[in-house]
Coordinates of C-alpha atoms in Angstrom, one line a residue:
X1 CA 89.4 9.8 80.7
X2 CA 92.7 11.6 80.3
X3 CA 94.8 10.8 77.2
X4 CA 97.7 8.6 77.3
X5 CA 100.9 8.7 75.0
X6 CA 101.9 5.0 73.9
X7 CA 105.1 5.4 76.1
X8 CA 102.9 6.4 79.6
X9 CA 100.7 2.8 78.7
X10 CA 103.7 1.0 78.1
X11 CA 104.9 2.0 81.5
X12 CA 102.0 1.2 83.1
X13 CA 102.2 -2.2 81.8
X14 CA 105.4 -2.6 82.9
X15 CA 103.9 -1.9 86.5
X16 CA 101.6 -4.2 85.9
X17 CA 104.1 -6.7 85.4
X18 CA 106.5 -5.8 88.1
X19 CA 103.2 -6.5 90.6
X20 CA 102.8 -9.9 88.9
X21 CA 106.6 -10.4 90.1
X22 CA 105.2 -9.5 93.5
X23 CA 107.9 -6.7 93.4
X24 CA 106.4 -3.3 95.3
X25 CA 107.0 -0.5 92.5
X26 CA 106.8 2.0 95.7
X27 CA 108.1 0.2 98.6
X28 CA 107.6 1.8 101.8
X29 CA 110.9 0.9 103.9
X30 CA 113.2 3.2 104.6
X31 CA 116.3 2.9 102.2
X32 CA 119.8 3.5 104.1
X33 CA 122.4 5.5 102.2
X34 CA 125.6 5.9 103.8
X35 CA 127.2 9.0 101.5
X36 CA 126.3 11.1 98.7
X37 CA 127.4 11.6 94.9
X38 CA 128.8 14.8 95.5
X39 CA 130.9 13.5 98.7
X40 CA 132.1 10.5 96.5
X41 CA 133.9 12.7 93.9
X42 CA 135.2 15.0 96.6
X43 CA 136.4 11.7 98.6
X44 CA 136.9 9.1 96.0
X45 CA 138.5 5.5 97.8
X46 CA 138.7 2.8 95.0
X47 CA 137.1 -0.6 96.1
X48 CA 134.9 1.7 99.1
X49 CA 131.5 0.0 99.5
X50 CA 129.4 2.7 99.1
X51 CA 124.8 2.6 99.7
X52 CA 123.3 5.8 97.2
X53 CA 120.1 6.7 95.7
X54 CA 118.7 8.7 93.6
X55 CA 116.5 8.7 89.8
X56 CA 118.1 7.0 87.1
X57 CA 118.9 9.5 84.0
X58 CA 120.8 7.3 81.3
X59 CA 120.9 3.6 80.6
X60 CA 122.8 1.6 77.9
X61 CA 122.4 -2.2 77.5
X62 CA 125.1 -3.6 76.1
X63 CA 124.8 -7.7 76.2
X64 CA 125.8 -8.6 79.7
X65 CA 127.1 -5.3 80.9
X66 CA 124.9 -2.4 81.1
X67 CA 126.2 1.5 81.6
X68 CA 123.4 4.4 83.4
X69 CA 123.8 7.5 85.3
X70 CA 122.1 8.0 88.5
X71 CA 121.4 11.2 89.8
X72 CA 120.7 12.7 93.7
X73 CA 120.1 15.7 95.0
X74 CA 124.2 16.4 94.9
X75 CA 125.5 15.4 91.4
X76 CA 125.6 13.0 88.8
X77 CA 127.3 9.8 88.5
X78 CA 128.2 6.9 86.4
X79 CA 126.7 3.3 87.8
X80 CA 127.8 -0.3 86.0
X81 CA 125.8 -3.4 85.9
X82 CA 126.7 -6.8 85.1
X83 CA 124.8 -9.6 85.0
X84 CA 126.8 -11.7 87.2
X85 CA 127.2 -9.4 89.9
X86 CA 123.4 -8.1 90.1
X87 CA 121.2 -9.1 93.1
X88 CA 117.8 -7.7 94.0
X89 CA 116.2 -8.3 97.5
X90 CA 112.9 -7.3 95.7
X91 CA 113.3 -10.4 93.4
X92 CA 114.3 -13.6 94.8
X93 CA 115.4 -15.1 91.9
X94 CA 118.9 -15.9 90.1
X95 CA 121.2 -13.1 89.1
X96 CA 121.1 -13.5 85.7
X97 CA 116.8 -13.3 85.9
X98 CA 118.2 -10.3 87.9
X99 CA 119.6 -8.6 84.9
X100 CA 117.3 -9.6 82.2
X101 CA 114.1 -9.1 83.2
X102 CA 114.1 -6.8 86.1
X103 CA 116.6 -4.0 84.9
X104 CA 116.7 -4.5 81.1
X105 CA 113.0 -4.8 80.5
X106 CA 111.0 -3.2 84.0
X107 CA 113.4 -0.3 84.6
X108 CA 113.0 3.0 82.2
X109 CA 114.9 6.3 82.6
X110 CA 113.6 8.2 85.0
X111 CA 113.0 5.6 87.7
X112 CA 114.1 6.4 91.5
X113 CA 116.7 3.5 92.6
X114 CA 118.4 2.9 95.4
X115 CA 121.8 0.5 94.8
X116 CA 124.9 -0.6 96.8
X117 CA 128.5 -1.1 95.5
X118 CA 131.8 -0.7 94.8
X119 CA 133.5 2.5 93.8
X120 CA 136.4 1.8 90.6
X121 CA 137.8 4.2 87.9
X122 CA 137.1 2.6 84.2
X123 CA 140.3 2.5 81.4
X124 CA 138.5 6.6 81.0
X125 CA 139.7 7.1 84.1
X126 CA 136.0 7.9 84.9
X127 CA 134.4 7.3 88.7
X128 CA 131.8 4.9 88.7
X129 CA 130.0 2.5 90.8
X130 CA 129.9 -1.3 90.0
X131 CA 126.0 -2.3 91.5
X132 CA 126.1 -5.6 93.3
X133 CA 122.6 -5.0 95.1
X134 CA 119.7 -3.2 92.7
X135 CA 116.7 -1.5 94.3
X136 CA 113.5 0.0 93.0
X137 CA 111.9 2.9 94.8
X138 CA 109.5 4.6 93.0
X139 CA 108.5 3.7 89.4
X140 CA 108.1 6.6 87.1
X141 CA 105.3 6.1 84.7
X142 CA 105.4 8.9 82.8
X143 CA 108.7 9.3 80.2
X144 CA 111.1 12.3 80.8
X145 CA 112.4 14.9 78.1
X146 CA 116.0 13.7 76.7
X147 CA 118.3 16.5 77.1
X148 CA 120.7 14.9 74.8
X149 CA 123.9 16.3 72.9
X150 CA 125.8 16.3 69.6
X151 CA 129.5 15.5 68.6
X152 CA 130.8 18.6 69.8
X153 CA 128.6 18.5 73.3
X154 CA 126.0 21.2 72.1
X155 CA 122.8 20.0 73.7
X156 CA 119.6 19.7 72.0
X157 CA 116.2 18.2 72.1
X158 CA 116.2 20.3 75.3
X159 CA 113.2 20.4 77.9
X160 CA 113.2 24.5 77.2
X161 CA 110.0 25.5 76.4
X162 CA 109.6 28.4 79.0
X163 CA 105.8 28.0 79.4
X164 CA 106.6 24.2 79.9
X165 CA 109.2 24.8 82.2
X166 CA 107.4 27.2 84.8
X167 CA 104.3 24.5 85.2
X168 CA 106.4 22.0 85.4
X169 CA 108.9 23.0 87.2
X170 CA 109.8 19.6 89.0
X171 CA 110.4 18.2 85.5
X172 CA 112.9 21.6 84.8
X173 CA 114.6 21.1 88.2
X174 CA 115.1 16.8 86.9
X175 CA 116.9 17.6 83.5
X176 CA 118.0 21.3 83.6
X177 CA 121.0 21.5 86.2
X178 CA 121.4 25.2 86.1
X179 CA 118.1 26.0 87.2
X180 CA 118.1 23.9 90.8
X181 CA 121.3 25.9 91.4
X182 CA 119.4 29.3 90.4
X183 CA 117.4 28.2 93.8
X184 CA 120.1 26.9 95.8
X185 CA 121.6 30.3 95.6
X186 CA 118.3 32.2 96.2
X187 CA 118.2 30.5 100.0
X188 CA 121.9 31.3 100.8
X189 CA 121.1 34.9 99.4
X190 CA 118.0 35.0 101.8
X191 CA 120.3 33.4 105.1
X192 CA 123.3 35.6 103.9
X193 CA 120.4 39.0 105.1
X194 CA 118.7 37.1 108.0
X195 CA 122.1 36.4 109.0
X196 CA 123.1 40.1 108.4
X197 CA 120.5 41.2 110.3
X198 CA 120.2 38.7 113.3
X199 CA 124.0 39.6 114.1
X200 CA 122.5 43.5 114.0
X201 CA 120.2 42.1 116.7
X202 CA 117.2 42.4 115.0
X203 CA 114.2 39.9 115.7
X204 CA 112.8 38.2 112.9
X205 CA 109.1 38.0 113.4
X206 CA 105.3 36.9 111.3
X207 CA 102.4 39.0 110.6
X208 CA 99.3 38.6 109.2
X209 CA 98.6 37.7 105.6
X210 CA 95.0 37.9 105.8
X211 CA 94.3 41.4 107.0
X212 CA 91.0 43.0 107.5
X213 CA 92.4 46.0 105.8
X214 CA 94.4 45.7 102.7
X215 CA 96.6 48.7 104.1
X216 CA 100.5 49.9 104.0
X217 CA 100.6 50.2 100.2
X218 CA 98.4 51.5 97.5
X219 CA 97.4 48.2 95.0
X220 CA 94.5 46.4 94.6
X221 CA 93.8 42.7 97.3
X222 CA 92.9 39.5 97.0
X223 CA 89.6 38.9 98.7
X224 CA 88.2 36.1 100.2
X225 CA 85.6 35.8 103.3
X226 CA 85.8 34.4 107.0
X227 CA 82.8 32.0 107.5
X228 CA 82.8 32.2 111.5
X229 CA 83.4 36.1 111.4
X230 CA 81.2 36.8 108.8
X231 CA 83.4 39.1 107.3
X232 CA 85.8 39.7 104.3
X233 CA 89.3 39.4 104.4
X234 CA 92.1 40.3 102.3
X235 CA 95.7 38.7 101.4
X236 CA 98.0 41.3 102.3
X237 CA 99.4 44.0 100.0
X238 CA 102.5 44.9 102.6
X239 CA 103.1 44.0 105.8
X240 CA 104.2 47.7 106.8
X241 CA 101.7 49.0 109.1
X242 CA 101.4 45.5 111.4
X243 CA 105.8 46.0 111.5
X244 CA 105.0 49.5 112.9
X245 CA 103.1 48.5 115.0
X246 CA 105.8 46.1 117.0
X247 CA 108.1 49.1 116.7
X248 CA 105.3 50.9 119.5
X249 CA 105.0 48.2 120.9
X250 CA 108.5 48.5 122.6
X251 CA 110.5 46.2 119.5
X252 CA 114.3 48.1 118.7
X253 CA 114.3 46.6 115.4
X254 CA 112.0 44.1 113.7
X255 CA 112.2 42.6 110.3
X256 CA 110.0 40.1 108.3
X257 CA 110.5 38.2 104.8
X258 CA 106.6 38.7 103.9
X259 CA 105.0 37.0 101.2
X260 CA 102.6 39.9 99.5
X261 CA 99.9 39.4 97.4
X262 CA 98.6 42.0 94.5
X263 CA 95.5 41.5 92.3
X264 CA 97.4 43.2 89.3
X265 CA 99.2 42.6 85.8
X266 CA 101.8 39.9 85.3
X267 CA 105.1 40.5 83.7
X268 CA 108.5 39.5 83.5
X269 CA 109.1 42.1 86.8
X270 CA 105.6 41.7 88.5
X271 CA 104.1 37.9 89.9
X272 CA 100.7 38.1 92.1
X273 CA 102.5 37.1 94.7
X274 CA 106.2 38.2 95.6
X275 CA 108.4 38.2 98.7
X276 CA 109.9 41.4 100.3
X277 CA 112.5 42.2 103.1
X278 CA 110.8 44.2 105.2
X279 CA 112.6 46.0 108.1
X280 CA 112.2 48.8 110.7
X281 CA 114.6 50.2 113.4
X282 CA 113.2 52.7 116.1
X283 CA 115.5 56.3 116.6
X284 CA 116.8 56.1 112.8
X285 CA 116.2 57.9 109.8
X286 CA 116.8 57.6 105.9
X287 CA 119.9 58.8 106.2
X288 CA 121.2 56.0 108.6
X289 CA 119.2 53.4 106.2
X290 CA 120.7 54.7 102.9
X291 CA 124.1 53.9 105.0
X292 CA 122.6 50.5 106.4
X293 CA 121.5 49.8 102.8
X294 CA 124.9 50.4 101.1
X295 CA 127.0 48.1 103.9
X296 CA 123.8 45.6 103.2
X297 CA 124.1 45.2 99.8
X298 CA 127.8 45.7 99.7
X299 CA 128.0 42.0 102.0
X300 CA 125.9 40.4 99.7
X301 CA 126.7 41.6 96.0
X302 CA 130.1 40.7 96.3
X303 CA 129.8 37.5 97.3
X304 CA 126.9 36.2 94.8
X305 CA 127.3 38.7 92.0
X306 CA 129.3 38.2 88.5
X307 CA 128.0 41.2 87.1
X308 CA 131.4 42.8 86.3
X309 CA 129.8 45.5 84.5
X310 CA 128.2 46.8 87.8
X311 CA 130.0 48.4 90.8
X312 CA 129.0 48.2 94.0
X313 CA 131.9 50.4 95.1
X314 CA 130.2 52.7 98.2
X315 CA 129.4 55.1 99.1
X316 CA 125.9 55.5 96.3
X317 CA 125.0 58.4 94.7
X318 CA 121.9 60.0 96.1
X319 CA 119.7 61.5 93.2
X320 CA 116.9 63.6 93.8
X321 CA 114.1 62.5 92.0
X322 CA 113.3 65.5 90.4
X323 CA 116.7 66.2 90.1
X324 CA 117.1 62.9 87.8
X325 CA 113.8 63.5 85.9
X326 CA 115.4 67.0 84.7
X327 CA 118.5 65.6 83.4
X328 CA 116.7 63.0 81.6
X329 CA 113.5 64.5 80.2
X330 CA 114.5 68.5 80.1
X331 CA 111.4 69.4 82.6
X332 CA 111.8 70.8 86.0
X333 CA 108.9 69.7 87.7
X334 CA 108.6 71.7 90.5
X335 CA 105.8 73.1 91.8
X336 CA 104.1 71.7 88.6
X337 CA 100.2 71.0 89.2
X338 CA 98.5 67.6 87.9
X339 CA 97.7 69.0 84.2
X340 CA 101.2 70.8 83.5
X341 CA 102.1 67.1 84.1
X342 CA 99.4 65.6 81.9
X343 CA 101.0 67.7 79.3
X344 CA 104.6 66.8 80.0
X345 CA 103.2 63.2 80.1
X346 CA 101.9 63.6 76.6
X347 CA 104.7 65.4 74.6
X348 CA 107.1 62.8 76.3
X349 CA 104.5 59.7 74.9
X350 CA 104.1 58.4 78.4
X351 CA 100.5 56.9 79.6
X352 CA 98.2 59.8 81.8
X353 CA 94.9 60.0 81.8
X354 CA 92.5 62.1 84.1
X355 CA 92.5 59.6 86.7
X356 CA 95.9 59.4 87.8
X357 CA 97.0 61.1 90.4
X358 CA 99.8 63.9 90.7
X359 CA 102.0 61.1 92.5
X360 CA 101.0 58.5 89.7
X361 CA 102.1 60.5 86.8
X362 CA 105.9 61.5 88.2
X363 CA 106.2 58.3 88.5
X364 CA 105.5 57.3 85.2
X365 CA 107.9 59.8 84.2
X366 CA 110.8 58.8 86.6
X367 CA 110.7 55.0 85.4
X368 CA 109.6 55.2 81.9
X369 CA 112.6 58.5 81.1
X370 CA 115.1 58.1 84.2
X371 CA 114.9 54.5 85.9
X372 CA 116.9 52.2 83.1
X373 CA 119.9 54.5 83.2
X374 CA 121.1 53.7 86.2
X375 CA 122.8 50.9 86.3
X376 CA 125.4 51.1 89.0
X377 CA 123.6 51.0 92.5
X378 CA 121.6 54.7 93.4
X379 CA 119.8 55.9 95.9
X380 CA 117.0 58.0 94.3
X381 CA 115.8 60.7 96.9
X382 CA 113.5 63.0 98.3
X383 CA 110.3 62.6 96.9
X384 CA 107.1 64.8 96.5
X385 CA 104.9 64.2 99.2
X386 CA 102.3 63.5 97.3
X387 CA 104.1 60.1 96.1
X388 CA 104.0 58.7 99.8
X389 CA 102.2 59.1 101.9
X390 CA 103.2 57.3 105.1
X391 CA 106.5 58.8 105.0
X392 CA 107.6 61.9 107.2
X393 CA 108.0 65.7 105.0
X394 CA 111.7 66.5 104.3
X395 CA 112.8 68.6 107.0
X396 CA 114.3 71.2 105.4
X397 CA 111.6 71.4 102.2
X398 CA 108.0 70.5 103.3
X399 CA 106.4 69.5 99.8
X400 CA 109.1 66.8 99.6
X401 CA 109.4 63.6 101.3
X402 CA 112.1 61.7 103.3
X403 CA 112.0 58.6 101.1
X404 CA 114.5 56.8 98.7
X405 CA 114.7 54.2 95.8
X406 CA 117.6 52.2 95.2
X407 CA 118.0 51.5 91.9
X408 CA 120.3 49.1 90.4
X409 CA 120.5 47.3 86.8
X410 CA 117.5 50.1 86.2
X411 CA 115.1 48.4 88.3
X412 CA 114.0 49.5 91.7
X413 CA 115.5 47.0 94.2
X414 CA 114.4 48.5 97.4
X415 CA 112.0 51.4 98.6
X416 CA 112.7 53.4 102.3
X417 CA 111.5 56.1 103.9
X418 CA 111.6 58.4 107.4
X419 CA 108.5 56.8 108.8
X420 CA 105.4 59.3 109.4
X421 CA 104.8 59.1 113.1
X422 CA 102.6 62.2 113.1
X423 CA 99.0 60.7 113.7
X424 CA 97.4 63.8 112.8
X425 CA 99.4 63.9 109.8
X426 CA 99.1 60.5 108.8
X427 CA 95.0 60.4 109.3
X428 CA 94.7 63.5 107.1
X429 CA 97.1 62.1 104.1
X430 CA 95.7 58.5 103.9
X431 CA 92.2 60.4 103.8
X432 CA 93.5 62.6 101.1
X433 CA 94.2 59.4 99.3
X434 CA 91.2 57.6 100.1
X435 CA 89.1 60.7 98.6
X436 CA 90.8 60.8 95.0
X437 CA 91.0 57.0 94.9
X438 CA 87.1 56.7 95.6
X439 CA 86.5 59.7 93.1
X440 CA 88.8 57.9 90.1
X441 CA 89.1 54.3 90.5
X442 CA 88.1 51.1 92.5
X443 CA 91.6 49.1 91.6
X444 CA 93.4 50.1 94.6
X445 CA 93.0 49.7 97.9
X446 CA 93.3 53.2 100.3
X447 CA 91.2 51.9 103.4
X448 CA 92.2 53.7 106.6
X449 CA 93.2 51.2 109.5
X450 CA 91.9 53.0 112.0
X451 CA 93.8 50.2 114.5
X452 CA 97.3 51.6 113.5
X453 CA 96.4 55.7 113.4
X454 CA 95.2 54.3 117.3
X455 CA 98.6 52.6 118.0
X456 CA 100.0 55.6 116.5
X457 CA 98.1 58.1 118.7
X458 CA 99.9 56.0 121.9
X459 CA 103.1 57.3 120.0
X460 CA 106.1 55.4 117.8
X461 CA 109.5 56.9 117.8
X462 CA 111.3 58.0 115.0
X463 CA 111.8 55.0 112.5
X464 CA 113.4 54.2 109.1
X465 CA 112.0 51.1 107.1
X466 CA 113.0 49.9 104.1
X467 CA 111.1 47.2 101.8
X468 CA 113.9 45.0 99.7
X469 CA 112.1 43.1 96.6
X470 CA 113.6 39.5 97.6
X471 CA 112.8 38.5 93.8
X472 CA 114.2 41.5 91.9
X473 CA 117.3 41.0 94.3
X474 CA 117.8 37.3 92.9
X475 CA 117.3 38.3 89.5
X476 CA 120.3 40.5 89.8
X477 CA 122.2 38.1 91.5
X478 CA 121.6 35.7 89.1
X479 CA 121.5 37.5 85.9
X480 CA 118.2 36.5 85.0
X481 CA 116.2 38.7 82.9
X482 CA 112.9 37.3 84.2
X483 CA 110.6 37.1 87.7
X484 CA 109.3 33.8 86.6
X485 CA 113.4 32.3 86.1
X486 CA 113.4 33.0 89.8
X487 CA 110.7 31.8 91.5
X488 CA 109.8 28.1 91.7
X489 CA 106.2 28.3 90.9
X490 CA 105.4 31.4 88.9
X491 CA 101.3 32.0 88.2
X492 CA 99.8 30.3 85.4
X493 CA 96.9 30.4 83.3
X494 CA 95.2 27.0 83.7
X495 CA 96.6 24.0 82.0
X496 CA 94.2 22.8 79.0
X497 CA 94.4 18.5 79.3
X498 CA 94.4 16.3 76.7
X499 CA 91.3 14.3 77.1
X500 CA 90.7 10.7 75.3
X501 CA 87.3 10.9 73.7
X502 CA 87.1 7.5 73.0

């Protein structure tokens, strides 16, 4: 049996008790609200009629007269009850039976309520709404966290203990304001890009999240297994190679906010699951996207951001990556084989081993030495080829890519390239990948879909595509320091419950 605290039996008791009353504690009619919280202090008419509902958050008794605070999904608001003004369709007694026994002894905080009346200022000159007609909705049988303040309005007592706030997140949204409007602005930041995009006449679309390759990006799945097919399947790692797909398929531009899922290490940058902007446009290159990018970003940084200490002033500065690597560590990397960078790797303290790959170890360079200085959006350029490989060689330097990073805040933000349309080329790299990654690890996933080298064979133009980390992009927008701050259900070990061994 699962423990109870003395406050969850007393509520239950109080169900109890409202059932004895023959009141329903989670009536099933519809309730009719004619306006919202927020639409009463924007509109206020004293002696308006007004129908609301919403969970009740304070409640003072005082003799006759009793002050609460309800809350919707809009705002907060003071309510009034008095015992002579009080009726209750649930209880078909007098109003004073109303007052005394219904709301004073069967209502708690945290209750869901639905109530009808009139709209007057008190002496405070402070809205409220005098209840004439008293509701119950849904009873809440187990107690909420106080937020509660001192003398000079500094809150404590707070509901603030992270790990408590991430797995309970419905409690967090209840009695933490600020964080419901962390998640209001993460959907207008997501319609402000599909909004950017559709007028760019670009076609949202869907692909598949359980592939039969884990392919388009090198991490390591999520399996699980088809019982009618008889076969495993994999949440997807990217969405990349299905997108290119659409492109030959005859698609001008297609674009997809994919939920991606990687069997990897949590931290406050990385969650097992994750959304991206994903987005390809046929006849284009990494050039036009770095432009794309900046007019992009641009429309939507300066409208959400307060970051004053950031500039999204355009054009970016393009970085190579090598370039940027030598400023900040002293070593010119070029033409430097996999143990010269071991070496570097060492004297600079960074994590190598002989597993990692050539690719593997300029990166841990690049964001370990370069990334975190970069604060005012830039486009980091021209990678080795070796770091990716299903973008097209630079066409003026062959052992470099046509790929770029946008940095901002020192994080990556967003990841691009020249798509590789070269079928030949592309077959030969991923099984250059496939080799060392079946020679050093099984973490990460390098399958070759032989489907998309076959859709490449029937030829795709020349493409740019860019990946935009959806949660990385909130954080900035909302100064949070955290993945978990910005996402509503972050992963969670599983919670240990309290069990009565009585």
């Amino acid at each position: 049996m699962t423990y109870l605290s003395e406050q969850q039996i007393i509520r239950r008791k109080k169900l109890d008790q409202l059932k004895i009353l023959g009141i329903n504690p989670y009536p099933s009619e519809e309730y009719v609200i004619t306006t919202t919280i927020c639409n009463i202090q924007k509109n206020f008419t004293e002696k308006e009629t007004i129908s609301i509902a919403g969970r009740l958050m304070r409640l003072r008794i005082l003799g006759k007269a009793s002050f609460g605070e309800i809350k919707d999904h809009t705002g907060c608001m003071q309510i009034y009850f008095t015992q002579d003004y009080l009726f209750s369709d649930q209880m078909k007694k007098e109003k004073e039976n109303v007052y005394n026994i219904f709301l004073k002894k069967l209502i708690d905080i945290g209750d869901i309520i639905g109530i009808k009346g009139i709209l007057f200022k008190t002496k405070m000159d402070e809205m409220t709404i005098h209840v004439h007609k008293f509701t119950l909705l849904s009873k809440s049988i187990r107690p909420l966290p106080q937020v509660k303040m001192d003398k000079n309005k500094k809150i404590y007592d707070a509901f603030s203990n992270t790990e408590q706030r991430y797995r309970m997140r419905y409690v967090d949204l209840i009695v933490n304001d600020h964080v419901k409007k962390i998640f209001l602005k993460r959907t207008r930041i997501i319609q402000k890009i599909r909004n950017f995009l559709d007028d760019k006449g670009y076609i949202e679309v869907d692909t598949p999240i359980l592939q039969s390759i884990p392919g388009g990006a090198i991490a390591r799945p999520f399996e699980t297994y088809h019982n009618t097919l008889g076969i495993p399947l994999y949440l997807r790692i990217a969405n990349e190679l299905y997108l290119k797909r659409l492109i030959i398929g005859g698609f001008h531009g297609v674009y997809e906010f994919s939920r991606n899922f990687r069997n990897e290490g949590m931290d406050r940058l990385h969650n097992p699951e994750f959304t991206v902007l994903e987005l390809y446009v046929a006849y284009k290159d990494y050039y036009w996207m770095m432009n794309f990018t900046e007019k992009l970003m641009k429309c939507i940084c300066n409208e959400f951001t307060k970051n004053n200490h950031i500039s999204f002033q355009t054009p970016f500065p393009r970085i190579p990556i090598l370039d940027s690597i030598k400023k900040y560590t002293g070593f010119d990397l070029k033409e430097m084989g996999k143990e010269e960078l071991r070496k570097i790797c060492k004297k600079l303290h960074i994590e190598e081993n002989i597993k990692m790959s050539k690719a593997k170890l300029i990166e841990n360079i690049f964001e370990e030495k370069c990334e975190k200085n970069y604060i005012n959006p830039t486009f980091i350029i021209d990678y080795p080829v070796e770091m990716s490989p299903l973008t097209k060689r630079h066409r003026y330097q062959k052992n470099l890519s046509e790929r770029f990073e946008l940095i901002i805040n020192g994080k990556e933000i967003a990841n691009a390239y020249s798509e590789l349309n070269d079928p030949i080329d592309q077959v030969d790299r991923l099984r250059e990948q496939m080799k060392f990654s079946e020679k050093n690890t099984k973490d990460e996933s390098t399958s070759i879909d032989q489907d998309f080298i076959r859709a490449l064979e029937f030829g795709m133009p020349p493409t740019a595509g860019i990946g935009i980390g959806i949660d990385r992009l909130v954080m900035l927008l909302t100064q949070k320091k955290s993945i978990q701050e910005v996402l509503l259900f972050p992963q969670m070990r599983p919670e240990k419950v309290k069990v009565d061994k009585k």
